[in-house]
């Protein structure tokens, strides 16, 4: 039975996500009211321009350009306008007026999260953001709630759908990076500014959000190590396939135990890496996302699904809206996320990983021994070596290393590049998931 007063919901933004939120909210009004115990009344939709073309299902009579008045009268504000400003100002206004906020804005959370969460805590409101990472895939709630009693040790995710599509087409159809990017652009998968995707910026924002939740630690975006996919070649794809790997853009958040060089810390990083084709993330095709979580008691968990799309993102937003509305009905302050652990975010140098290094060398006596001695002198152990001589006077040597620090591996690559027996470094990729 519905006894609570209707809850006033304000929507900021009527783009591909906002339009779907409005549609689902209106179409499922009765069912949502029954689930919450109060009616959810969409009181207005703030847009920049009333005359812009809108998707079907956005009621024209709810549109307004006066976001501030709309926010002041709302119990719950949904922000799906994107960008840093005015989204940040509007969310602060909403929280300061006592409203709960639901947002899908990963860039804003990764950049101004501390300010927004602190404000929410001070006023007893709550900020919900399930849609900010991997859209429809429930990953924020599992980290925030389901795994709250466990210790997460590592998260390895494919959290950017457009780059996964591009890499998958290079792998499965033999396309070049440019051809695959043209396809992704045609399909509308890339952000308006594609560098956000292909330079790994979007993935690094999501990694910062996941790591801060998993490790109860503030993770500033500038501490996230980042490499994009722009240097991945068709030749690297072919070599990866031949060796039983696939190249994926990975977002990795990891606890790193103290050693003589550093204290206990976390590493948050994004880069393209080789993973075994049989790894669960190796099976993530097309524009799909997946997040692989390892926790001490739970073991390995995999969350998989659509990481983008208007209606898929709206699903996560509606879930947050129901949570926010139930909290209003039940009463009590919002629950802040803890950053008590306050672990340092360590530089990439401290990370243990493996490299696969492909070199073109002169084909003469002692070359392999010289290459092996450079690797050994760097304190790195070789796991596999494969040499292919071609018709010229050169040979291609592919070295797979055992685990070593990224600092040691980088130093080895630099020494190899400077060696007189090495003509060129063809490829350097990290290997993960082994
Ligand atoms: N550009 C993002 C992606 C959209 O490709 O996954 C979802 O955040």
Tab-separated table of C-alpha atoms and ligand atoms in Angstrom:
chain	number	residue	atom	x	y	z
A	1	UNK	CA	0.000	0.000	0.000
A	2	UNK	CA	1.290	3.458	-0.918
A	3	UNK	CA	1.150	5.820	2.035
A	4	UNK	CA	4.157	8.075	1.560
A	5	UNK	CA	3.786	11.383	-0.278
A	6	UNK	CA	4.775	11.439	-3.964
A	7	UNK	CA	8.525	11.950	-4.444
A	8	UNK	CA	9.501	14.727	-6.819
A	9	UNK	CA	12.070	13.609	-9.385
A	10	UNK	CA	13.986	16.141	-11.499
A	11	UNK	CA	15.839	15.026	-14.600
A	12	UNK	CA	18.814	17.051	-15.864
A	13	UNK	CA	19.436	16.177	-19.514
A	14	UNK	CA	17.263	14.697	-22.266
A	15	UNK	CA	19.865	13.133	-24.542
A	16	UNK	CA	20.034	9.431	-25.422
A	17	UNK	CA	20.121	8.398	-21.734
A	18	UNK	CA	17.784	11.070	-20.353
A	19	UNK	CA	15.092	10.287	-22.936
A	20	UNK	CA	15.143	6.601	-21.932
A	21	UNK	CA	15.050	7.450	-18.222
A	22	UNK	CA	11.982	9.651	-18.808
A	23	UNK	CA	10.273	6.964	-20.889
A	24	UNK	CA	10.899	4.137	-18.396
A	25	UNK	CA	9.935	6.305	-15.449
A	26	UNK	CA	6.615	7.261	-17.033
A	27	UNK	CA	5.813	3.854	-18.554
A	28	UNK	CA	6.562	1.947	-15.347
A	29	UNK	CA	5.109	4.508	-12.949
A	30	UNK	CA	2.646	2.189	-11.221
A	31	UNK	CA	5.071	-0.700	-10.824
A	32	UNK	CA	7.845	1.598	-9.524
A	33	UNK	CA	5.421	3.155	-7.022
A	34	UNK	CA	4.520	-0.304	-5.740
A	35	UNK	CA	8.178	-1.246	-5.360
A	36	UNK	CA	9.114	1.986	-3.572
A	37	UNK	CA	6.002	2.615	-1.515
A	38	UNK	CA	5.641	6.121	-2.954
A	39	UNK	CA	4.811	7.570	-6.337
A	40	UNK	CA	7.768	8.851	-8.365
A	41	UNK	CA	6.611	12.025	-10.032
A	42	UNK	CA	8.793	13.309	-12.871
A	43	UNK	CA	8.378	17.034	-12.241
A	44	UNK	CA	10.590	18.398	-14.989
A	45	UNK	CA	13.419	17.827	-17.426
A	46	UNK	CA	16.098	20.499	-17.637
A	47	UNK	CA	17.622	21.041	-21.079
A	48	UNK	CA	19.882	23.671	-22.589
A	49	UNK	CA	17.703	24.358	-25.609
A	50	UNK	CA	13.935	23.809	-25.717
A	51	UNK	CA	13.961	23.622	-29.520
A	52	UNK	CA	16.461	20.744	-29.915
A	53	UNK	CA	15.169	17.576	-31.556
A	54	UNK	CA	14.136	15.007	-28.910
A	55	UNK	CA	13.568	11.277	-28.931
A	56	UNK	CA	9.968	10.053	-28.728
A	57	UNK	CA	8.817	9.642	-25.153
A	58	UNK	CA	10.158	12.958	-23.842
A	59	UNK	CA	7.061	14.957	-22.840
A	60	UNK	CA	7.492	18.504	-24.188
A	61	UNK	CA	5.442	19.970	-21.322
A	62	UNK	CA	8.071	18.803	-18.793
A	63	UNK	CA	10.981	20.537	-20.520
A	64	UNK	CA	12.512	23.620	-18.925
A	65	UNK	CA	15.722	25.612	-19.221
A	66	UNK	CA	15.476	26.655	-15.549
A	67	UNK	CA	17.497	23.835	-13.991
A	68	UNK	CA	18.039	25.667	-10.707
A	69	UNK	CA	14.312	26.092	-9.876
A	70	UNK	CA	13.706	22.475	-10.869
A	71	UNK	CA	16.487	21.273	-8.551
A	72	UNK	CA	15.268	23.329	-5.591
A	73	UNK	CA	11.865	21.665	-5.613
A	74	UNK	CA	13.107	18.083	-6.034
A	75	UNK	CA	13.515	15.144	-3.652
A	76	UNK	CA	15.740	13.261	-6.098
A	77	UNK	CA	17.777	14.751	-8.944
A	78	UNK	CA	18.997	12.619	-11.845
A	79	UNK	CA	21.971	14.125	-13.672
A	80	UNK	CA	22.534	12.743	-17.171
A	81	UNK	CA	23.718	15.862	-18.926
A	82	UNK	CA	27.413	14.873	-18.807
A	83	UNK	CA	30.451	17.166	-18.736
A	84	UNK	CA	32.004	18.809	-15.700
A	85	UNK	CA	30.057	22.080	-15.655
A	86	UNK	CA	27.291	22.960	-15.052
A	87	UNK	CA	26.765	19.335	-13.878
A	88	UNK	CA	29.036	19.830	-10.840
A	89	UNK	CA	27.277	23.036	-9.762
A	90	UNK	CA	23.828	21.503	-10.223
A	91	UNK	CA	24.723	18.389	-8.213
A	92	UNK	CA	26.145	20.518	-5.394
A	93	UNK	CA	22.961	22.617	-5.418
A	94	UNK	CA	20.824	19.491	-5.308
A	95	UNK	CA	22.781	17.938	-2.420
A	96	UNK	CA	22.852	21.207	-0.492
A	97	UNK	CA	19.084	21.464	-0.827
A	98	UNK	CA	18.798	17.975	0.710
A	99	UNK	CA	18.003	16.031	-2.468
A	100	UNK	CA	19.590	12.686	-3.249
A	101	UNK	CA	21.391	12.609	-6.581
A	102	UNK	CA	21.698	9.874	-9.195
A	103	UNK	CA	24.398	10.451	-11.802
A	104	UNK	CA	25.983	8.617	-14.722
A	105	UNK	CA	28.799	11.155	-14.961
A	106	UNK	CA	32.088	9.225	-14.688
A	107	UNK	CA	34.247	12.196	-15.727
A	108	UNK	CA	32.714	14.361	-13.023
A	109	UNK	CA	33.040	11.704	-10.301
A	110	UNK	CA	36.634	10.926	-11.251
A	111	UNK	CA	37.510	14.633	-11.228
A	112	UNK	CA	35.388	16.148	-8.436
A	113	UNK	CA	34.225	13.018	-6.588
A	114	UNK	CA	35.758	14.002	-3.251
A	115	UNK	CA	33.967	17.363	-3.197
A	116	UNK	CA	30.635	15.795	-4.185
A	117	UNK	CA	30.825	12.883	-1.722
A	118	UNK	CA	31.955	15.173	1.105
A	119	UNK	CA	29.016	17.486	0.428
A	120	UNK	CA	26.592	14.560	0.375
A	121	UNK	CA	27.969	13.315	3.698
A	122	UNK	CA	27.786	16.737	5.350
A	123	UNK	CA	24.123	17.225	4.484
A	124	UNK	CA	23.082	13.575	4.984
A	125	UNK	CA	22.096	13.097	1.342
A	126	UNK	CA	23.327	10.318	-0.948
A	127	UNK	CA	24.990	10.249	-4.323
A	128	UNK	CA	24.260	7.157	-6.436
A	129	UNK	CA	26.356	6.313	-9.511
A	130	UNK	CA	25.806	2.724	-10.678
A	131	UNK	CA	25.520	3.965	-14.291
A	132	UNK	CA	28.895	5.738	-14.225
A	133	UNK	CA	30.895	2.533	-14.747
A	134	UNK	CA	29.958	-0.068	-17.351
A	135	UNK	CA	26.357	1.214	-17.677
A	136	UNK	CA	23.939	-1.702	-17.283
A	137	UNK	CA	26.413	-3.984	-15.507
A	138	UNK	CA	25.896	-3.959	-11.748
A	139	UNK	CA	29.411	-3.352	-10.434
A	140	UNK	CA	29.186	-0.341	-8.109
A	141	UNK	CA	26.615	-1.976	-5.810
A	142	UNK	CA	28.540	-5.289	-5.638
A	143	UNK	CA	31.715	-3.421	-4.650
A	144	UNK	CA	29.913	-1.048	-2.303
A	145	UNK	CA	27.583	-3.564	-0.659
A	146	UNK	CA	27.878	-7.225	-1.650
A	147	UNK	CA	31.665	-7.365	-1.193
A	148	UNK	CA	31.753	-4.884	1.707
A	149	UNK	CA	32.696	-7.667	4.132
A	150	UNK	CA	35.429	-9.129	1.930
A	151	UNK	CA	38.854	-7.855	0.820
A	152	UNK	CA	39.127	-7.087	-2.870
A	153	UNK	CA	42.641	-7.742	-4.099
A	154	UNK	CA	42.387	-7.036	-7.799
A	155	UNK	CA	39.963	-5.804	-10.442
A	156	UNK	CA	40.680	-6.288	-14.120
A	157	UNK	CA	38.075	-4.815	-16.422
A	158	UNK	CA	37.185	-4.116	-20.002
A	159	UNK	CA	35.295	-0.929	-19.244
A	160	UNK	CA	35.367	0.866	-22.591
A	161	UNK	CA	33.109	-0.670	-25.217
A	162	UNK	CA	34.272	1.272	-28.255
A	163	UNK	CA	37.935	0.320	-27.860
A	164	UNK	CA	36.919	-3.279	-27.189
A	165	UNK	CA	34.960	-3.200	-30.444
A	166	UNK	CA	37.966	-1.768	-32.310
A	167	UNK	CA	40.405	-4.337	-30.877
A	168	UNK	CA	37.936	-7.170	-31.460
A	169	UNK	CA	37.508	-6.227	-35.134
A	170	UNK	CA	41.286	-6.032	-35.547
A	171	UNK	CA	41.557	-9.489	-33.955
A	172	UNK	CA	38.629	-11.219	-35.649
A	173	UNK	CA	38.493	-9.529	-39.066
A	174	UNK	CA	42.140	-8.530	-39.495
A	175	UNK	CA	41.265	-4.829	-39.795
A	176	UNK	CA	43.815	-2.086	-39.240
A	177	UNK	CA	43.298	0.299	-36.325
A	178	UNK	CA	42.118	2.993	-38.769
A	179	UNK	CA	39.604	0.653	-40.464
A	180	UNK	CA	38.227	-0.579	-37.137
A	181	UNK	CA	37.969	2.989	-35.823
A	182	UNK	CA	36.055	4.007	-38.954
A	183	UNK	CA	33.583	1.169	-38.284
A	184	UNK	CA	33.196	2.151	-34.620
A	185	UNK	CA	32.598	5.769	-35.652
A	186	UNK	CA	29.987	4.671	-38.199
A	187	UNK	CA	28.185	2.668	-35.493
A	188	UNK	CA	28.217	5.660	-33.118
A	189	UNK	CA	30.269	3.820	-30.488
A	190	UNK	CA	32.924	6.495	-29.938
A	191	UNK	CA	32.536	9.526	-27.694
A	192	UNK	CA	32.070	12.927	-29.424
A	193	UNK	CA	35.776	13.394	-28.651
A	194	UNK	CA	37.184	9.962	-29.650
A	195	UNK	CA	40.464	10.595	-27.839
A	196	UNK	CA	38.542	9.966	-24.596
A	197	UNK	CA	38.125	6.365	-25.768
A	198	UNK	CA	41.244	5.579	-27.767
A	199	UNK	CA	43.667	7.290	-25.377
A	200	UNK	CA	42.166	5.344	-22.450
A	201	UNK	CA	40.856	8.467	-20.672
A	202	UNK	CA	37.287	7.146	-20.299
A	203	UNK	CA	38.639	3.831	-18.980
A	204	UNK	CA	40.953	5.616	-16.521
A	205	UNK	CA	38.022	7.597	-15.093
A	206	UNK	CA	36.124	4.353	-14.534
A	207	UNK	CA	39.227	2.681	-13.058
A	208	UNK	CA	39.616	5.531	-10.546
A	209	UNK	CA	35.986	5.101	-9.442
A	210	UNK	CA	36.271	1.305	-9.109
A	211	UNK	CA	39.592	1.460	-7.240
A	212	UNK	CA	38.390	4.043	-4.736
A	213	UNK	CA	35.385	1.856	-3.868
A	214	UNK	CA	37.289	-1.423	-3.818
A	215	UNK	CA	40.200	-0.161	-1.735
A	216	UNK	CA	38.453	2.510	0.396
A	217	UNK	CA	40.979	5.002	-0.851
A	218	UNK	CA	40.838	8.288	-2.704
A	219	UNK	CA	42.228	7.806	-6.207
A	220	UNK	CA	43.016	11.078	-7.986
A	221	UNK	CA	42.724	10.763	-11.753
A	222	UNK	CA	46.275	11.991	-12.296
A	223	UNK	CA	47.576	8.986	-10.325
A	224	UNK	CA	46.015	6.542	-12.801
A	225	UNK	CA	48.680	5.304	-15.218
A	226	UNK	CA	47.313	5.361	-18.752
A	227	UNK	CA	48.210	4.166	-22.237
A	228	UNK	CA	45.647	4.070	-25.047
A	229	UNK	CA	45.282	1.783	-28.061
A	230	UNK	CA	46.622	4.168	-30.727
A	231	UNK	CA	49.902	2.295	-31.196
A	232	UNK	CA	48.386	-1.186	-31.561
A	233	UNK	CA	49.182	-2.629	-34.973
A	234	UNK	CA	47.632	-5.323	-37.160
A	235	UNK	CA	50.978	-7.183	-36.872
A	236	UNK	CA	50.743	-7.231	-33.065
A	237	UNK	CA	47.231	-8.656	-33.378
A	238	UNK	CA	48.405	-11.445	-35.677
A	239	UNK	CA	51.348	-12.293	-33.395
A	240	UNK	CA	49.078	-12.287	-30.331
A	241	UNK	CA	46.654	-14.708	-31.974
A	242	UNK	CA	49.467	-17.002	-33.058
A	243	UNK	CA	50.709	-17.137	-29.449
A	244	UNK	CA	47.247	-17.858	-27.976
A	245	UNK	CA	46.649	-14.309	-26.715
A	246	UNK	CA	44.242	-11.499	-27.479
A	247	UNK	CA	44.954	-7.792	-26.975
A	248	UNK	CA	42.475	-5.975	-24.722
A	249	UNK	CA	42.437	-2.483	-23.224
A	250	UNK	CA	42.467	-3.339	-19.528
A	251	UNK	CA	41.647	-1.219	-16.494
A	252	UNK	CA	43.524	-2.796	-13.588
A	253	UNK	CA	43.101	-1.893	-9.920
A	254	UNK	CA	45.330	-3.874	-7.615
A	255	UNK	CA	46.515	-4.018	-4.020
A	256	UNK	CA	50.299	-4.123	-3.826
A	257	UNK	CA	52.008	-5.399	-0.692
A	258	UNK	CA	54.836	-3.424	0.882
A	259	UNK	CA	58.452	-4.265	0.006
A	260	UNK	CA	61.808	-2.589	0.569
A	261	UNK	CA	60.944	0.129	-1.982
A	262	UNK	CA	57.447	1.123	-0.945
A	263	UNK	CA	54.720	0.751	1.669
A	264	UNK	CA	51.386	-1.072	1.141
A	265	UNK	CA	49.569	0.616	-1.705
A	266	UNK	CA	47.362	0.289	-4.722
A	267	UNK	CA	48.015	0.462	-8.424
A	268	UNK	CA	45.412	1.834	-10.813
A	269	UNK	CA	46.324	1.593	-14.461
A	270	UNK	CA	44.930	1.356	-17.983
A	271	UNK	CA	46.810	-0.087	-20.934
A	272	UNK	CA	46.415	-2.496	-23.817
A	273	UNK	CA	47.787	-5.901	-22.818
A	274	UNK	CA	47.989	-9.486	-23.992
A	275	UNK	CA	45.711	-11.870	-22.116
A	276	UNK	CA	45.281	-15.586	-22.795
A	277	UNK	CA	42.423	-16.208	-25.207
A	278	UNK	CA	40.919	-18.646	-22.689
A	279	UNK	CA	40.824	-16.037	-19.890
A	280	UNK	CA	37.185	-15.012	-19.164
A	281	UNK	CA	37.989	-11.484	-20.383
A	282	UNK	CA	39.338	-12.944	-23.625
A	283	UNK	CA	35.787	-13.964	-24.525
A	284	UNK	CA	34.425	-10.408	-24.221
A	285	UNK	CA	33.684	-9.501	-27.830
A	286	UNK	CA	32.332	-6.478	-29.680
A	287	UNK	CA	31.371	-3.441	-27.634
A	288	UNK	CA	30.591	-5.441	-24.481
A	289	UNK	CA	32.182	-4.709	-21.105
A	290	UNK	CA	33.208	-7.051	-18.312
A	291	UNK	CA	34.761	-6.623	-14.904
A	292	UNK	CA	36.724	-9.466	-13.330
A	293	UNK	CA	37.010	-9.094	-9.555
A	294	UNK	CA	39.238	-11.125	-7.226
A	295	UNK	CA	38.491	-11.058	-3.496
A	296	UNK	CA	40.050	-13.009	-0.637
A	297	UNK	CA	36.950	-14.922	0.433
A	298	UNK	CA	34.742	-14.721	-2.658
A	299	UNK	CA	37.457	-15.784	-5.103
A	300	UNK	CA	37.013	-14.735	-8.743
A	301	UNK	CA	33.813	-13.070	-9.926
A	302	UNK	CA	32.944	-11.833	-13.407
A	303	UNK	CA	30.375	-9.161	-14.251
A	304	UNK	CA	29.465	-8.956	-17.943
A	305	UNK	CA	27.087	-7.006	-20.150
A	306	UNK	CA	26.353	-3.817	-22.036
A	307	UNK	CA	28.688	-1.029	-20.963
A	308	UNK	CA	27.002	1.741	-22.926
A	309	UNK	CA	23.753	2.636	-24.661
A	310	UNK	CA	20.830	4.871	-23.758
A	311	UNK	CA	18.356	2.295	-22.492
A	312	UNK	CA	21.030	0.116	-20.846
A	313	UNK	CA	22.410	3.106	-18.931
A	314	UNK	CA	18.832	4.085	-18.020
A	315	UNK	CA	18.378	0.636	-16.422
A	316	UNK	CA	21.189	1.356	-13.948
A	317	UNK	CA	19.822	4.842	-13.287
A	318	UNK	CA	16.334	3.525	-12.549
A	319	UNK	CA	17.863	1.030	-10.104
A	320	UNK	CA	19.587	3.890	-8.286
A	321	UNK	CA	16.399	5.928	-8.390
A	322	UNK	CA	14.491	3.119	-6.669
A	323	UNK	CA	17.225	2.869	-3.992
A	324	UNK	CA	17.162	6.632	-3.425
A	325	UNK	CA	13.368	6.684	-3.260
A	326	UNK	CA	13.259	3.769	-0.787
A	327	UNK	CA	15.723	5.626	1.414
A	328	UNK	CA	13.426	8.656	1.439
A	329	UNK	CA	10.504	6.461	2.438
A	330	UNK	CA	12.498	4.653	5.138
A	331	UNK	CA	14.165	7.855	6.384
A	332	UNK	CA	17.661	8.303	7.790
A	333	UNK	CA	20.776	9.924	6.372
A	334	UNK	CA	22.633	8.752	3.271
A	335	UNK	CA	25.469	6.293	3.729
A	336	UNK	CA	28.885	7.645	2.856
A	337	UNK	CA	31.535	5.494	1.205
A	338	UNK	CA	34.564	5.045	3.389
A	339	UNK	CA	38.013	6.117	2.244
A	340	UNK	CA	39.509	5.200	5.626
A	341	UNK	CA	42.238	2.963	4.192
A	342	UNK	CA	43.841	5.976	2.504
A	343	UNK	CA	46.414	3.819	0.717
A	344	UNK	CA	49.007	5.500	-1.496
A	345	UNK	CA	48.458	5.106	-5.233
A	346	UNK	CA	51.797	3.720	-6.373
A	347	UNK	CA	53.504	4.595	-9.663
A	348	UNK	CA	53.603	2.116	-12.547
A	349	UNK	CA	57.269	1.382	-11.731
A	350	UNK	CA	56.201	-0.526	-8.597
A	351	UNK	CA	53.814	-2.856	-10.428
A	352	UNK	CA	54.729	-6.484	-11.082
A	353	UNK	CA	53.886	-7.545	-14.603
A	354	UNK	CA	55.283	-9.479	-17.559
A	355	UNK	CA	56.432	-8.157	-20.914
A	356	UNK	CA	56.459	-9.666	-24.345
A	357	UNK	CA	59.222	-7.963	-26.307
A	358	UNK	CA	59.692	-8.462	-30.052
A	359	UNK	CA	62.996	-7.339	-31.553
A	360	UNK	CA	64.574	-7.242	-34.951
A	361	UNK	CA	68.249	-8.133	-34.584
A	362	UNK	CA	71.189	-8.811	-36.816
A	363	UNK	CA	71.457	-12.534	-37.578
A	364	UNK	CA	75.009	-13.312	-36.496
A	365	UNK	CA	76.824	-15.504	-33.955
A	366	UNK	CA	76.367	-14.359	-30.355
A	367	UNK	CA	73.344	-12.096	-30.947
A	368	UNK	CA	70.921	-14.233	-28.969
A	369	UNK	CA	73.467	-14.577	-26.149
A	370	UNK	CA	73.927	-10.798	-26.083
A	371	UNK	CA	70.152	-10.204	-25.956
A	372	UNK	CA	69.777	-12.786	-23.173
A	373	UNK	CA	72.585	-11.164	-21.174
A	374	UNK	CA	70.963	-7.698	-21.383
A	375	UNK	CA	67.717	-9.159	-20.018
A	376	UNK	CA	69.562	-11.073	-17.277
A	377	UNK	CA	71.662	-8.024	-16.329
A	378	UNK	CA	68.404	-6.154	-15.783
A	379	UNK	CA	67.393	-8.739	-13.191
A	380	UNK	CA	64.608	-10.073	-15.422
A	381	UNK	CA	64.061	-13.759	-16.050
A	382	UNK	CA	63.114	-14.996	-19.521
A	383	UNK	CA	60.220	-17.450	-19.734
A	384	UNK	CA	59.997	-18.022	-23.505
A	385	UNK	CA	62.126	-17.163	-26.534
A	386	UNK	CA	61.229	-17.649	-30.151
A	387	UNK	CA	63.505	-16.729	-33.005
A	388	UNK	CA	62.550	-16.496	-36.669
A	389	UNK	CA	65.256	-15.821	-39.223
A	390	UNK	CA	64.031	-14.156	-42.402
A	391	UNK	CA	65.668	-14.091	-45.858
A	392	UNK	CA	67.586	-10.945	-45.022
A	393	UNK	CA	70.437	-10.656	-42.549
A	394	UNK	CA	68.090	-10.073	-39.684
A	395	UNK	CA	66.136	-12.212	-37.244
A	396	UNK	CA	63.033	-11.567	-35.215
A	397	UNK	CA	63.294	-12.536	-31.551
A	398	UNK	CA	60.204	-12.677	-29.364
A	399	UNK	CA	60.918	-12.775	-25.625
A	400	UNK	CA	58.306	-13.523	-22.984
A	401	UNK	CA	59.481	-12.565	-19.496
A	402	UNK	CA	58.632	-13.884	-16.070
A	403	UNK	CA	57.109	-11.416	-13.652
A	404	UNK	CA	59.266	-8.417	-12.743
A	405	UNK	CA	58.665	-4.824	-11.764
A	406	UNK	CA	57.608	-2.501	-14.561
A	407	UNK	CA	60.668	-0.391	-13.732
A	408	UNK	CA	63.018	-3.350	-14.350
A	409	UNK	CA	61.185	-4.356	-17.529
A	410	UNK	CA	61.258	-0.817	-18.943
A	411	UNK	CA	64.972	-0.553	-18.196
A	412	UNK	CA	65.586	-3.837	-20.052
A	413	UNK	CA	63.674	-2.540	-23.105
A	414	UNK	CA	65.733	0.668	-23.047
A	415	UNK	CA	69.002	-1.297	-22.869
A	416	UNK	CA	67.894	-3.554	-25.705
A	417	UNK	CA	66.964	-0.533	-27.841
A	418	UNK	CA	70.430	0.928	-27.264
A	419	UNK	CA	72.286	-2.328	-28.055
A	420	UNK	CA	74.281	-2.567	-31.266
A	421	UNK	CA	72.820	-6.041	-32.012
A	422	UNK	CA	69.217	-4.746	-31.965
A	423	UNK	CA	68.051	-3.165	-35.216
A	424	UNK	CA	64.622	-2.169	-33.876
A	425	UNK	CA	62.085	-2.882	-31.163
A	426	UNK	CA	59.051	-4.155	-33.069
A	427	UNK	CA	56.637	-4.522	-30.182
A	428	UNK	CA	56.441	-4.276	-26.397
A	429	UNK	CA	53.235	-5.404	-24.706
A	430	UNK	CA	52.443	-6.316	-21.120
A	431	UNK	CA	50.974	-9.756	-20.458
A	432	UNK	CA	48.169	-10.005	-17.878
A	433	UNK	CA	45.768	-12.638	-16.647
A	434	UNK	CA	48.249	-15.493	-16.329
B	1	LIG	N1	32.684	5.712	-24.635
B	1	LIG	C1	32.242	4.783	-23.651
B	1	LIG	C2	32.573	3.382	-24.158
B	1	LIG	C3	30.775	4.924	-23.382
B	1	LIG	O1	32.976	3.223	-25.312
B	1	LIG	O2	32.446	2.442	-23.404
B	1	LIG	C4	30.351	4.364	-22.064
B	1	LIG	O3	30.952	4.988	-20.994
